[in-house]
Amino acid sequence: GISTMLSAKKINLIAWGEDKAQVVKSIAEDASSPACPASLLQRHDNISFYVEDNSANYLTRNVAPWLVGPCEWTPKFIRKAVVW
């Protein structure tokens, strides 16, 4: 189970496809919860998460990147921020 995975020295998670986007967000950004057991992997000290663009659609860095760091404010980006 999860405790066995947490005992690993290194964890690599790979997600592919837009049908994984909500789960990727739950695992990477939401609070750890038994409702999404994989979110408990956030507690691991050596974990890498590999996702492609479609499976990363709901991550904050794609939805509202200005919340996670500096960004280049192009006209398209400004419209996206205003609509958000």
GROMACS .gro file of N, CA and C in nm:
model
  252
    1GLY      N    1   0.080  -0.119   0.000
    1GLY     CA    2   0.000   0.000   0.000
    1GLY      C    3   0.085   0.125   0.000
    2ILE      N    4   0.026   0.232   0.045
    2ILE     CA    5   0.095   0.362   0.047
    2ILE      C    6   0.216   0.358   0.139
    3SER      N    7   0.205   0.293   0.254
    3SER     CA    8   0.319   0.288   0.347
    3SER      C    9   0.438   0.217   0.284
    4THR      N   10   0.412   0.115   0.203
    4THR     CA   11   0.520   0.046   0.133
    4THR      C   12   0.586   0.142   0.035
    5MET      N   13   0.504   0.219  -0.039
    5MET     CA   14   0.561   0.315  -0.134
    5MET      C   15   0.640   0.424  -0.062
    6LEU      N   16   0.591   0.469   0.053
    6LEU     CA   17   0.662   0.573   0.127
    6LEU      C   18   0.796   0.525   0.180
    7SER      N   19   0.815   0.394   0.192
    7SER     CA   20   0.942   0.341   0.241
    7SER      C   21   1.047   0.331   0.129
    8ALA      N   22   1.008   0.359   0.006
    8ALA     CA   23   1.102   0.355  -0.106
    8ALA      C   24   1.203   0.468  -0.096
    9LYS      N   25   1.324   0.446  -0.149
    9LYS     CA   26   1.427   0.550  -0.148
    9LYS      C   27   1.392   0.662  -0.244
   10LYS      N   28   1.333   0.628  -0.358
   10LYS     CA   29   1.295   0.728  -0.458
   10LYS      C   30   1.165   0.685  -0.523
   11ILE      N   31   1.079   0.784  -0.554
   11ILE     CA   32   0.952   0.758  -0.620
   11ILE      C   33   0.945   0.842  -0.746
   12ASN      N   34   0.907   0.780  -0.857
   12ASN     CA   35   0.882   0.850  -0.983
   12ASN      C   36   0.737   0.827  -1.020
   13LEU      N   37   0.660   0.935  -1.029
   13LEU     CA   38   0.521   0.926  -1.074
   13LEU      C   39   0.514   0.981  -1.215
   14ILE      N   40   0.442   0.910  -1.303
   14ILE     CA   41   0.428   0.951  -1.442
   14ILE      C   42   0.279   0.956  -1.474
   15ALA      N   43   0.235   1.068  -1.533
   15ALA     CA   44   0.094   1.081  -1.572
   15ALA      C   45   0.088   1.128  -1.716
   16TRP      N   46  -0.003   1.069  -1.791
   16TRP     CA   47  -0.016   1.099  -1.933
   16TRP      C   48  -0.163   1.109  -1.969
   17GLY      N   49  -0.205   1.215  -2.034
   17GLY     CA   50  -0.341   1.228  -2.082
   17GLY      C   51  -0.426   1.322  -2.000
   18GLU      N   52  -0.521   1.389  -2.068
   18GLU     CA   53  -0.604   1.488  -2.000
   18GLU      C   54  -0.698   1.426  -1.898
   19ASP      N   55  -0.728   1.298  -1.910
   19ASP     CA   56  -0.814   1.234  -1.812
   19ASP      C   57  -0.745   1.219  -1.676
   20LYS      N   58  -0.615   1.245  -1.671
   20LYS     CA   59  -0.541   1.239  -1.544
   20LYS      C   60  -0.524   1.376  -1.480
   21ALA      N   61  -0.569   1.482  -1.544
   21ALA     CA   62  -0.542   1.618  -1.498
   21ALA      C   63  -0.592   1.645  -1.357
   22GLN      N   64  -0.714   1.605  -1.324
   22GLN     CA   65  -0.767   1.631  -1.190
   22GLN      C   66  -0.689   1.553  -1.084
   23VAL      N   67  -0.653   1.430  -1.115
   23VAL     CA   68  -0.576   1.348  -1.020
   23VAL      C   69  -0.437   1.407  -1.000
   24VAL      N   70  -0.374   1.453  -1.107
   24VAL     CA   71  -0.243   1.517  -1.097
   24VAL      C   72  -0.250   1.637  -1.004
   25LYS      N   73  -0.352   1.720  -1.019
   25LYS     CA   74  -0.369   1.836  -0.930
   25LYS      C   75  -0.389   1.790  -0.786
   26SER      N   76  -0.471   1.689  -0.765
   26SER     CA   77  -0.497   1.639  -0.630
   26SER      C   78  -0.369   1.588  -0.564
   27ILE      N   79  -0.289   1.515  -0.641
   27ILE     CA   80  -0.166   1.459  -0.586
   27ILE      C   81  -0.063   1.568  -0.558
   28ALA      N   82  -0.047   1.661  -0.651
   28ALA     CA   83   0.060   1.759  -0.643
   28ALA      C   84   0.028   1.882  -0.559
   29GLU      N   85  -0.097   1.929  -0.560
   29GLU     CA   86  -0.126   2.059  -0.499
   29GLU      C   87  -0.226   2.057  -0.384
   30ASP      N   88  -0.318   1.964  -0.385
   30ASP     CA   89  -0.419   1.963  -0.279
   30ASP      C   90  -0.360   1.906  -0.150
   31ALA      N   91  -0.430   1.928  -0.041
   31ALA     CA   92  -0.386   1.874   0.088
   31ALA      C   93  -0.391   1.722   0.085
   32SER      N   94  -0.300   1.659   0.159
   32SER     CA   95  -0.301   1.513   0.171
   32SER      C   96  -0.434   1.469   0.229
   33SER      N   97  -0.491   1.365   0.169
   33SER     CA   98  -0.623   1.322   0.211
   33SER      C   99  -0.642   1.173   0.181
   34PRO      N  100  -0.707   1.100   0.271
   34PRO     CA  101  -0.739   0.960   0.242
   34PRO      C  102  -0.831   0.944   0.120
   35ALA      N  103  -0.903   1.050   0.083
   35ALA     CA  104  -0.989   1.046  -0.035
   35ALA      C  105  -0.906   1.029  -0.163
   36CYS      N  106  -0.782   1.074  -0.161
   36CYS     CA  107  -0.688   1.056  -0.272
   36CYS      C  108  -0.559   1.000  -0.212
   37PRO      N  109  -0.553   0.868  -0.191
   37PRO     CA  110  -0.438   0.808  -0.123
   37PRO      C  111  -0.302   0.848  -0.181
   38ALA      N  112  -0.294   0.866  -0.313
   38ALA     CA  113  -0.166   0.904  -0.373
   38ALA      C  114  -0.119   1.042  -0.325
   39SER      N  115  -0.210   1.126  -0.277
   39SER     CA  116  -0.169   1.258  -0.226
   39SER      C  117  -0.082   1.242  -0.101
   40LEU      N  118  -0.090   1.130  -0.035
   40LEU     CA  119  -0.005   1.105   0.082
   40LEU      C  120   0.142   1.093   0.043
   41LEU      N  121   0.168   1.071  -0.085
   41LEU     CA  122   0.307   1.064  -0.132
   41LEU      C  123   0.377   1.199  -0.123
   42GLN      N  124   0.303   1.307  -0.101
   42GLN     CA  125   0.364   1.439  -0.083
   42GLN      C  126   0.460   1.439   0.034
   43ARG      N  127   0.442   1.347   0.125
   43ARG     CA  128   0.528   1.340   0.246
   43ARG      C  129   0.665   1.282   0.217
   44HIS      N  130   0.684   1.222   0.100
   44HIS     CA  131   0.811   1.158   0.067
   44HIS      C  132   0.917   1.263   0.036
   45ASP      N  133   1.041   1.237   0.079
   45ASP     CA  134   1.149   1.334   0.061
   45ASP      C  135   1.214   1.330  -0.077
   46ASN      N  136   1.195   1.222  -0.152
   46ASN     CA  137   1.264   1.208  -0.280
   46ASN      C  138   1.165   1.157  -0.385
   47ILE      N  139   1.081   1.248  -0.434
   47ILE     CA  140   0.979   1.210  -0.531
   47ILE      C  141   0.987   1.303  -0.652
   48SER      N  142   0.971   1.246  -0.770
   48SER     CA  143   0.967   1.323  -0.894
   48SER      C  144   0.835   1.291  -0.963
   49PHE      N  145   0.777   1.394  -1.023
   49PHE     CA  146   0.647   1.380  -1.089
   49PHE      C  147   0.665   1.425  -1.233
   50TYR      N  148   0.644   1.335  -1.327
   50TYR     CA  149   0.659   1.364  -1.469
   50TYR      C  150   0.521   1.365  -1.534
   51VAL      N  151   0.485   1.478  -1.593
   51VAL     CA  152   0.355   1.492  -1.658
   51VAL      C  153   0.374   1.560  -1.794
   52GLU      N  154   0.282   1.534  -1.884
   52GLU     CA  155   0.284   1.606  -2.011
   52GLU      C  156   0.179   1.717  -2.003
   53ASP      N  157   0.173   1.801  -2.104
   53ASP     CA  158   0.089   1.921  -2.099
   53ASP      C  159  -0.057   1.894  -2.066
   54ASN      N  160  -0.118   1.794  -2.129
   54ASN     CA  161  -0.260   1.768  -2.105
   54ASN      C  162  -0.289   1.723  -1.962
   55SER      N  163  -0.201   1.643  -1.905
   55SER     CA  164  -0.225   1.597  -1.769
   55SER      C  165  -0.191   1.704  -1.665
   56ALA      N  166  -0.128   1.813  -1.709
   56ALA     CA  167  -0.093   1.923  -1.619
   56ALA      C  168  -0.189   2.041  -1.633
   57ASN      N  169  -0.299   2.023  -1.705
   57ASN     CA  170  -0.392   2.134  -1.733
   57ASN      C  171  -0.444   2.206  -1.610
   58TYR      N  172  -0.466   2.137  -1.500
   58TYR     CA  173  -0.528   2.199  -1.383
   58TYR      C  174  -0.427   2.248  -1.279
   59LEU      N  175  -0.299   2.229  -1.304
   59LEU     CA  176  -0.198   2.276  -1.208
   59LEU      C  177  -0.195   2.429  -1.208
   60THR      N  178  -0.170   2.487  -1.092
   60THR     CA  179  -0.170   2.632  -1.077
   60THR      C  180  -0.074   2.698  -1.174
   61ARG      N  181   0.040   2.638  -1.199
   61ARG     CA  182   0.137   2.698  -1.291
   61ARG      C  183   0.082   2.710  -1.432
   62ASN      N  184  -0.023   2.635  -1.467
   62ASN     CA  185  -0.087   2.647  -1.598
   62ASN      C  186  -0.214   2.730  -1.593
   63VAL      N  187  -0.287   2.723  -1.485
   63VAL     CA  188  -0.414   2.795  -1.471
   63VAL      C  189  -0.390   2.942  -1.435
   64ALA      N  190  -0.302   2.966  -1.340
   64ALA     CA  191  -0.273   3.102  -1.292
   64ALA      C  192  -0.126   3.113  -1.254
   65PRO      N  193  -0.036   3.110  -1.352
   65PRO     CA  194   0.108   3.107  -1.323
   65PRO      C  195   0.159   3.228  -1.246
   66TRP      N  196   0.089   3.339  -1.252
   66TRP     CA  197   0.131   3.458  -1.177
   66TRP      C  198   0.123   3.434  -1.026
   67LEU      N  199   0.055   3.328  -0.984
   67LEU     CA  200   0.046   3.296  -0.842
   67LEU      C  201   0.169   3.219  -0.792
   68VAL      N  202   0.248   3.164  -0.884
   68VAL     CA  203   0.363   3.083  -0.842
   68VAL      C  204   0.497   3.145  -0.875
   69GLY      N  205   0.499   3.257  -0.944
   69GLY     CA  206   0.626   3.321  -0.974
   69GLY      C  207   0.613   3.426  -1.081
   70PRO      N  208   0.726   3.487  -1.116
   70PRO     CA  209   0.722   3.591  -1.219
   70PRO      C  210   0.684   3.531  -1.355
   71CYS      N  211   0.624   3.614  -1.438
   71CYS     CA  212   0.584   3.568  -1.571
   71CYS      C  213   0.596   3.684  -1.669
   72GLU      N  214   0.596   3.649  -1.797
   72GLU     CA  215   0.604   3.750  -1.902
   72GLU      C  216   0.461   3.793  -1.937
   73TRP      N  217   0.430   3.918  -1.918
   73TRP     CA  218   0.293   3.969  -1.935
   73TRP      C  219   0.266   4.009  -2.079
   74THR      N  220   0.241   3.910  -2.163
   74THR     CA  221   0.202   3.934  -2.301
   74THR      C  222   0.054   3.973  -2.303
   75PRO      N  223   0.005   4.032  -2.412
   75PRO     CA  224  -0.138   4.068  -2.419
   75PRO      C  225  -0.229   3.946  -2.394
   76LYS      N  226  -0.193   3.832  -2.451
   76LYS     CA  227  -0.273   3.711  -2.430
   76LYS      C  228  -0.275   3.672  -2.282
   77PHE      N  229  -0.160   3.684  -2.217
   77PHE     CA  230  -0.148   3.650  -2.076
   77PHE      C  231  -0.227   3.746  -1.989
   78ILE      N  232  -0.227   3.873  -2.024
   78ILE     CA  233  -0.303   3.973  -1.949
   78ILE      C  234  -0.452   3.942  -1.957
   79ARG      N  235  -0.501   3.907  -2.076
   79ARG     CA  236  -0.643   3.869  -2.091
   79ARG      C  237  -0.676   3.748  -2.005
   80LYS      N  238  -0.586   3.650  -2.005
   80LYS     CA  239  -0.609   3.529  -1.925
   80LYS      C  240  -0.619   3.564  -1.776
   81ALA      N  241  -0.534   3.654  -1.729
   81ALA     CA  242  -0.535   3.694  -1.587
   81ALA      C  243  -0.662   3.770  -1.553
   82VAL      N  244  -0.706   3.858  -1.642
   82VAL     CA  245  -0.828   3.936  -1.617
   82VAL      C  246  -0.950   3.845  -1.612
   83VAL      N  247  -0.959   3.748  -1.704
   83VAL     CA  248  -1.070   3.655  -1.704
   83VAL      C  249  -1.067   3.567  -1.581
   84TRP      N  250  -0.949   3.526  -1.539
   84TRP     CA  251  -0.936   3.443  -1.420
   84TRP      C  252  -0.993   3.511  -1.299
   0.00000   0.00000   0.00000
